[in-house]
Coordinates of C-alpha atoms (C1' of nucleotides) in Angstrom, one line a residue:
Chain A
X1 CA 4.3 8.6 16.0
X2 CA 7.2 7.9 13.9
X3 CA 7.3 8.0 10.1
X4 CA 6.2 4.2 9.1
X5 CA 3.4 4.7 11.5
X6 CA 2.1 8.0 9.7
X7 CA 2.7 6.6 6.5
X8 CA 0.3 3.2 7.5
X9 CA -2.3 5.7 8.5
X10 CA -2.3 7.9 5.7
X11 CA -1.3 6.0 3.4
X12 CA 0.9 8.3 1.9
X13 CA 4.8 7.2 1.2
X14 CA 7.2 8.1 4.0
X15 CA 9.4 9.8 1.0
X16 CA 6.1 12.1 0.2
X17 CA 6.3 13.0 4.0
X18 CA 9.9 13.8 3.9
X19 CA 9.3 15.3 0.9
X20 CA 6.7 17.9 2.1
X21 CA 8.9 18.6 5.1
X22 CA 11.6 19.4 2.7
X23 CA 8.5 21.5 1.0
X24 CA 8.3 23.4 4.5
X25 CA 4.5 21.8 4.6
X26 CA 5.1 19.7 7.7
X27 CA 7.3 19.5 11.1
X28 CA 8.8 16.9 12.7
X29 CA 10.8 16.5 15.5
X30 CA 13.6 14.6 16.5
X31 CA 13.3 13.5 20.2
X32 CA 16.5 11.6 20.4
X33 CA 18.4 10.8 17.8
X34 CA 17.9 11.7 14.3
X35 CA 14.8 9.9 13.3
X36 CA 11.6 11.8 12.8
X37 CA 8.9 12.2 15.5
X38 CA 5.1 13.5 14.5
X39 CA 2.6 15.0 16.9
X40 CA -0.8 13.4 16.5
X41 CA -1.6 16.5 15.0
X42 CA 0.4 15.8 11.6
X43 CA -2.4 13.5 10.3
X44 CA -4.9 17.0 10.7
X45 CA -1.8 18.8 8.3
X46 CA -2.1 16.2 5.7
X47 CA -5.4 16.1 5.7
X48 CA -5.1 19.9 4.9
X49 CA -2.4 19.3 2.1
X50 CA -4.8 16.4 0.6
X51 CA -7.4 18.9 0.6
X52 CA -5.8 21.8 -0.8
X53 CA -4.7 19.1 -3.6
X54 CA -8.1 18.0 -4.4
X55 CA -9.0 21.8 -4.8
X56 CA -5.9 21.8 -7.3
X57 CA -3.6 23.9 -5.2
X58 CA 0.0 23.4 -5.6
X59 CA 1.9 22.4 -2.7
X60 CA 3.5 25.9 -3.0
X61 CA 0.3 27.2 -2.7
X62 CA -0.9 25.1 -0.1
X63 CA 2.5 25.7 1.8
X64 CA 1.5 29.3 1.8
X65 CA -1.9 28.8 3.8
X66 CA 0.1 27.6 6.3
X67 CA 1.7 29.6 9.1
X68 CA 5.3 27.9 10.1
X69 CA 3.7 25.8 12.7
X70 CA 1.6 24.0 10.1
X71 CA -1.5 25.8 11.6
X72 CA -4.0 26.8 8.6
X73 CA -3.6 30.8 8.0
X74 CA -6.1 30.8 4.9
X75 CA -6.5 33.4 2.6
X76 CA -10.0 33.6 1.7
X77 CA -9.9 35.0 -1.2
X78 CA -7.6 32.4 -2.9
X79 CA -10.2 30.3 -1.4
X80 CA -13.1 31.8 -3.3
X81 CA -11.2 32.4 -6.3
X82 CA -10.2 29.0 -6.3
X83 CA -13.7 27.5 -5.7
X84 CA -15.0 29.6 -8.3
X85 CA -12.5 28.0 -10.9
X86 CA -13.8 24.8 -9.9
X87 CA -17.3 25.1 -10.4
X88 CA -16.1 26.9 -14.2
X89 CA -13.9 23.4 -14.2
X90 CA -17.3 21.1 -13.4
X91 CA -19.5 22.9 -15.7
X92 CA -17.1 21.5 -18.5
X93 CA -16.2 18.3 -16.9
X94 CA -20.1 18.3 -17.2
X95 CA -20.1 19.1 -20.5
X96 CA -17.2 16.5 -21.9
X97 CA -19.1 13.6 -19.5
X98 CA -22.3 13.8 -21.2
X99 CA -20.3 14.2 -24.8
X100 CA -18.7 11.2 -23.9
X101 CA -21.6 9.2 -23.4
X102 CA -23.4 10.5 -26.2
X103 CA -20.6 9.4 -28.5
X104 CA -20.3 6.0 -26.6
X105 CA -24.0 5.5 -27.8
X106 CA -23.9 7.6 -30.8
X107 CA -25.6 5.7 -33.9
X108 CA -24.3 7.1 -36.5
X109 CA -21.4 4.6 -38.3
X110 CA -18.4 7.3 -37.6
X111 CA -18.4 9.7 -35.4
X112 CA -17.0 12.0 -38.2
X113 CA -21.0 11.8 -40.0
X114 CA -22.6 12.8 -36.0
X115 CA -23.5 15.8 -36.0
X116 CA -24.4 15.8 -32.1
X117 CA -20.7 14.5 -31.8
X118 CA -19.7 17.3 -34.4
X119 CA -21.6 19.8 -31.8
X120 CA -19.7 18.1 -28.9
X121 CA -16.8 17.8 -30.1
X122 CA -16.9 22.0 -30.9
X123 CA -18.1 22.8 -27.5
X124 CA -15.4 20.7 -25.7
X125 CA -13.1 22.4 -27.7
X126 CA -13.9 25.8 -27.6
X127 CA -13.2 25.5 -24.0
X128 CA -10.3 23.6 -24.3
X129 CA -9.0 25.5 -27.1
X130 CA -9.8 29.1 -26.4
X131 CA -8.9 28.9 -23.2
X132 CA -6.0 26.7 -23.1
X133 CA -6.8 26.3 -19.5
X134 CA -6.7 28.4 -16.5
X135 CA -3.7 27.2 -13.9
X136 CA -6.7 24.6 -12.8
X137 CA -4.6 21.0 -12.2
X138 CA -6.0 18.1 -10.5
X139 CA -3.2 16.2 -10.7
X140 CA -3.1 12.3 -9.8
X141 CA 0.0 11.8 -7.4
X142 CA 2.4 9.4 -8.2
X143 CA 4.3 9.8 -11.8
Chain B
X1 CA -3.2 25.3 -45.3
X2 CA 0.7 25.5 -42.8
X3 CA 1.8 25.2 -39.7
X4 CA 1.6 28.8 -38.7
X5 CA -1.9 29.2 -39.7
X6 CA -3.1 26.3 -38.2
X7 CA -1.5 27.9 -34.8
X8 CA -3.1 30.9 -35.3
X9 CA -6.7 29.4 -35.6
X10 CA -6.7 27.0 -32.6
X11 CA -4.0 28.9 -30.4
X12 CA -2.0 25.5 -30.6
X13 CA 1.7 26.7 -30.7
X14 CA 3.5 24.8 -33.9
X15 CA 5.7 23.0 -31.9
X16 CA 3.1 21.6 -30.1
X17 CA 1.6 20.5 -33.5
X18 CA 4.9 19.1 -34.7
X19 CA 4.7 16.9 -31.3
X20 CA 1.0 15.5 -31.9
X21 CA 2.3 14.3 -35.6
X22 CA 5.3 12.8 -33.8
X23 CA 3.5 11.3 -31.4
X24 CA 1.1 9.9 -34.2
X25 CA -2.4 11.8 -33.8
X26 CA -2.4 14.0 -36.5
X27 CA -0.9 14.1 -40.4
X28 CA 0.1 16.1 -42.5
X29 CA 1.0 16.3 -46.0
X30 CA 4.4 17.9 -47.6
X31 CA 3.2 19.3 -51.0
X32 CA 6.0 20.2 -52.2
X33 CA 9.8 21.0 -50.1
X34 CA 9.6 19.9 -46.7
X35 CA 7.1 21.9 -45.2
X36 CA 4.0 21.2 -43.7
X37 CA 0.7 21.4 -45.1
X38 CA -2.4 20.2 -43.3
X39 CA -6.3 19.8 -44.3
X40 CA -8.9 21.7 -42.9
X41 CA -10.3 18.7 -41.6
X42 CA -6.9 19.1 -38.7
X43 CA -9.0 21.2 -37.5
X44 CA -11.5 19.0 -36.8
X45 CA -8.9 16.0 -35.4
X46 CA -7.0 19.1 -33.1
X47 CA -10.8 19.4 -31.8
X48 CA -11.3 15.7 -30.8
X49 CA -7.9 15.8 -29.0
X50 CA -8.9 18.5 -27.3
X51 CA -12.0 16.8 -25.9
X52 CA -10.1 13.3 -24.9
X53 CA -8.1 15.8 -23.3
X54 CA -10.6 17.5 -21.2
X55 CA -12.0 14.3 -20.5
X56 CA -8.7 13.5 -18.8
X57 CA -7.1 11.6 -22.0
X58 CA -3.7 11.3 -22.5
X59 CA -2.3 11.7 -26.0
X60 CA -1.6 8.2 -26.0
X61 CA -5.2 6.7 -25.5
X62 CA -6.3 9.4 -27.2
X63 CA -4.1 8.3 -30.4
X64 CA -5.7 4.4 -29.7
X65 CA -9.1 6.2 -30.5
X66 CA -7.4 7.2 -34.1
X67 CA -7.5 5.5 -37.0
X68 CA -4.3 5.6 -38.7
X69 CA -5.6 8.5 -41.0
X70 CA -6.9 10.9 -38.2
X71 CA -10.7 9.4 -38.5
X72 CA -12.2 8.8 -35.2
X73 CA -12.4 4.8 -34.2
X74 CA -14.0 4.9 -30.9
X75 CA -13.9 2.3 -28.2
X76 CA -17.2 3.1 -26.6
X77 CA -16.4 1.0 -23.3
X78 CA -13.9 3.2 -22.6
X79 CA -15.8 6.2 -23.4
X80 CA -18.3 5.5 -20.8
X81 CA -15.8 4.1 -18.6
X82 CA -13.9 7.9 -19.0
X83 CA -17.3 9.2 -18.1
X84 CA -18.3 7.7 -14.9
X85 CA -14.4 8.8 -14.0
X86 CA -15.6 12.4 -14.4
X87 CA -18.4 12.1 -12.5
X88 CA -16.8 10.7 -9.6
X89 CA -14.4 13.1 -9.9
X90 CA -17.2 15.8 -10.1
X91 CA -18.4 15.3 -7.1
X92 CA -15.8 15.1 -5.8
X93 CA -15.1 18.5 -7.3
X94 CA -18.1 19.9 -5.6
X95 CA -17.4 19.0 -2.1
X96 CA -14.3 20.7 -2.5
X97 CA -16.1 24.0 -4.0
X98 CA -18.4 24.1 -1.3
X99 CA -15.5 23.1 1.1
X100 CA -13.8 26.2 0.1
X101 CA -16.3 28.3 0.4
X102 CA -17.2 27.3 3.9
X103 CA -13.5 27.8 4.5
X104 CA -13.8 31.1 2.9
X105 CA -17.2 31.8 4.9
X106 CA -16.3 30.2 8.5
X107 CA -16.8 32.7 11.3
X108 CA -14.3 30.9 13.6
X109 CA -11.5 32.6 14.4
X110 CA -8.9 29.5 13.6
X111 CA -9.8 26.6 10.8
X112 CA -8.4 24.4 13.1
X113 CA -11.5 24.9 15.8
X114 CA -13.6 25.2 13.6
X115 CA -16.0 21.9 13.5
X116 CA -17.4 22.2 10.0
X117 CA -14.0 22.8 8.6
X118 CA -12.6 19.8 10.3
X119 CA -15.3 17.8 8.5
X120 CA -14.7 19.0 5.3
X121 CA -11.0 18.3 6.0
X122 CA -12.2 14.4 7.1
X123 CA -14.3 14.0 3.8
X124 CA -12.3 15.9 1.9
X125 CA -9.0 13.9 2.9
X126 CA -11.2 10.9 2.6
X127 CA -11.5 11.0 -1.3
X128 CA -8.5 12.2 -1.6
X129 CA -5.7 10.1 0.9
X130 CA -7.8 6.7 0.9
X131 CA -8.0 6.5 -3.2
X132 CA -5.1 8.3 -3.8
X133 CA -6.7 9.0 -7.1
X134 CA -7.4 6.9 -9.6
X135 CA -5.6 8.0 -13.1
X136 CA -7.7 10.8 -13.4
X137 CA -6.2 13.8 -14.2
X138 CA -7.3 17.6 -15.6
X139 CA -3.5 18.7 -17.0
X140 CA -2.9 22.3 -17.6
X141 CA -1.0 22.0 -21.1
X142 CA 2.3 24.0 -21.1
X143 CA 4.3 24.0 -18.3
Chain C
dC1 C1' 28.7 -8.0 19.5
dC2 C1' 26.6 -8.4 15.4
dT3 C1' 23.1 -8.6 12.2
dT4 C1' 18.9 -6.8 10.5
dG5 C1' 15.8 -3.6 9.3
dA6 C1' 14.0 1.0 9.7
dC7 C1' 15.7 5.4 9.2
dT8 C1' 18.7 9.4 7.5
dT9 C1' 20.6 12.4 3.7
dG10 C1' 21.5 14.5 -0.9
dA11 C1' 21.3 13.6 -5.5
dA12 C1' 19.5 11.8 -9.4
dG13 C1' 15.7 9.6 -12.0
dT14 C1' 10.6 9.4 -13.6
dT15 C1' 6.5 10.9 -16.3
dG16 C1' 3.7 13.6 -19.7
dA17 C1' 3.3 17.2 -22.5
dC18 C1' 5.4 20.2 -24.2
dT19 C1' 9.2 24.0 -25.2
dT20 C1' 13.6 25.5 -26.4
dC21 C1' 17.9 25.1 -28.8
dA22 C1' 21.3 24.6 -32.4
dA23 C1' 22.1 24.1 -36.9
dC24 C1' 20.2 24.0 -41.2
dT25 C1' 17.0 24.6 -45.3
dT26 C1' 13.6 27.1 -47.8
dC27 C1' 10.2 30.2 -49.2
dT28 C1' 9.2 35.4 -50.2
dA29 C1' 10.0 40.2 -50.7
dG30 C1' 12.8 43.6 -52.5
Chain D
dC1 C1' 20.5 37.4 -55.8
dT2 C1' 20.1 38.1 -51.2
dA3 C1' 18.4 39.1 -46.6
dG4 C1' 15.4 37.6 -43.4
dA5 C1' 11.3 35.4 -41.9
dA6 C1' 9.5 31.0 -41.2
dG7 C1' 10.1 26.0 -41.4
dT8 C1' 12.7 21.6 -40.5
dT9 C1' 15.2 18.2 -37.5
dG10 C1' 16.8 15.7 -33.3
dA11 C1' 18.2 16.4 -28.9
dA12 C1' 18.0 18.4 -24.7
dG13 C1' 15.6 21.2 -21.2
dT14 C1' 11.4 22.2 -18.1
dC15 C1' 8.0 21.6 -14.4
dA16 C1' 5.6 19.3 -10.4
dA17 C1' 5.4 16.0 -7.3
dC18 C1' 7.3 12.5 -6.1
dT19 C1' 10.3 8.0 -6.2
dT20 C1' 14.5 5.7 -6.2
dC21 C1' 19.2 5.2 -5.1
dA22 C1' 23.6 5.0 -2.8
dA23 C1' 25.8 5.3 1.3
dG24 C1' 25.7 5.8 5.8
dT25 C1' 23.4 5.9 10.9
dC26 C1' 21.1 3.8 14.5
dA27 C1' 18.2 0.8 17.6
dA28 C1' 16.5 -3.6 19.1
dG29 C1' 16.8 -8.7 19.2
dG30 C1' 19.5 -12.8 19.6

DNA sequence: CCTTGACTTGAAGTTGACTTCAACTTCTAG
DNA sequence: CTAGAAGTTGAAGTCAACTTCAAGTCAAGG
């Protein structure tokens, strides 16, 4: 495959692909001439990357899951440790969606007189606040 | 009450504080000389950003939810709107978590033969290659 | 052969939320 | 009064994950 035809399938920008070569996250290779080739097996690898994205792994992190042949080489415990800051990360995604509704259909003329909101609004930010966040990113691609 | 105190109560670094006036979501008063001096109710307005920001807010739309005094002036539709985009993006969350976890658990020797792994991968690279994310985003402040 | 379009590279630009810096000014303690 | 801590400003720097650009290479069609 060359590098239009990954990008069609995956849908991700031939200058992302590059750009995670560049990263050391994929191979190519150059049959003849200089223009990239990909084994079928590259779609697998970004599949791996998107995953490892959605889990809020850095590429650098991902990159080190990977052995130089793009096979996975996963550290468990990264995996655990990671999967554990997620579920801390829904529990207050939890939290913040039902505040959110709750103030969308709060009563009260300003949210400033609700005390539900007033609760709310302390929980969400005791989390955010005392916290100030763990390295947990989802990040949305493009920017 | 000043800057520094302000800091010290919410673990918000000053120049941090200085940005959010700047940027228009908070006020503050100079008594007297050019320092700042801000009501206790900034504690109350660093909480609410704090919340649009764990609900995936950025300081601009969270200013849009300000009145120009700090007082919050909601726009429920976009409340709810915010909240269904964190629900999506929980569950999206938790087939990730349990992804990892399998990952973490899997008795196969390689991820890449092993056939629950390469679902997870699928679905996993599902949500996150064919949407590409929508704006969504959980941000780590500093950095 | 020549044009056209896809590809290549390295370098520079983008975005959001800050931080850091330089150069001052201003309170506060001694 | 004076040192020094803490505050002020605007401007520039940072970070990640890309994108965009300029300038050049290459392959296929007419």
């Amino acid at each position: 495959m060359d590098i239009s035809e990954v990008s069609k399938q995956t849908g991700i920008p031939s200058s992302a692909l590059r750009y995670y070569e560049q990263k050391g996250l994929l191979t190519s290779v150059r049959e003849k001439g200089e223009r990239r080739r990909y084994a079928p097996s590259v779609l697998d690898q970004l599949a791996l990357i998107a995953l490892g994205q959605a889990a809020g792994l850095s590429l650098d992190e991902i990159r080190s899951m990977l052995t130089p042949y793009g096979q996975p080489n996963i550290d468990r415990q990264l995996l655990v440790a990671k999967a554990e800051e997620i579920d801390t990360l829904i529990k207050r995604l939890k939290a913040v969606s039902n505040g959110l509704r709750h103030a969308a259909a709060c009563p009260a003329p300003s949210h400033a007189e609700c005390p539900s909101f007033q609760k709310l609004l302390k929980a969400a930010a005791t989390g955010a606040l005392e916290k100030r966040w763990g390295k947990t990113k989802l990040h949305a691609p493009r920017g």
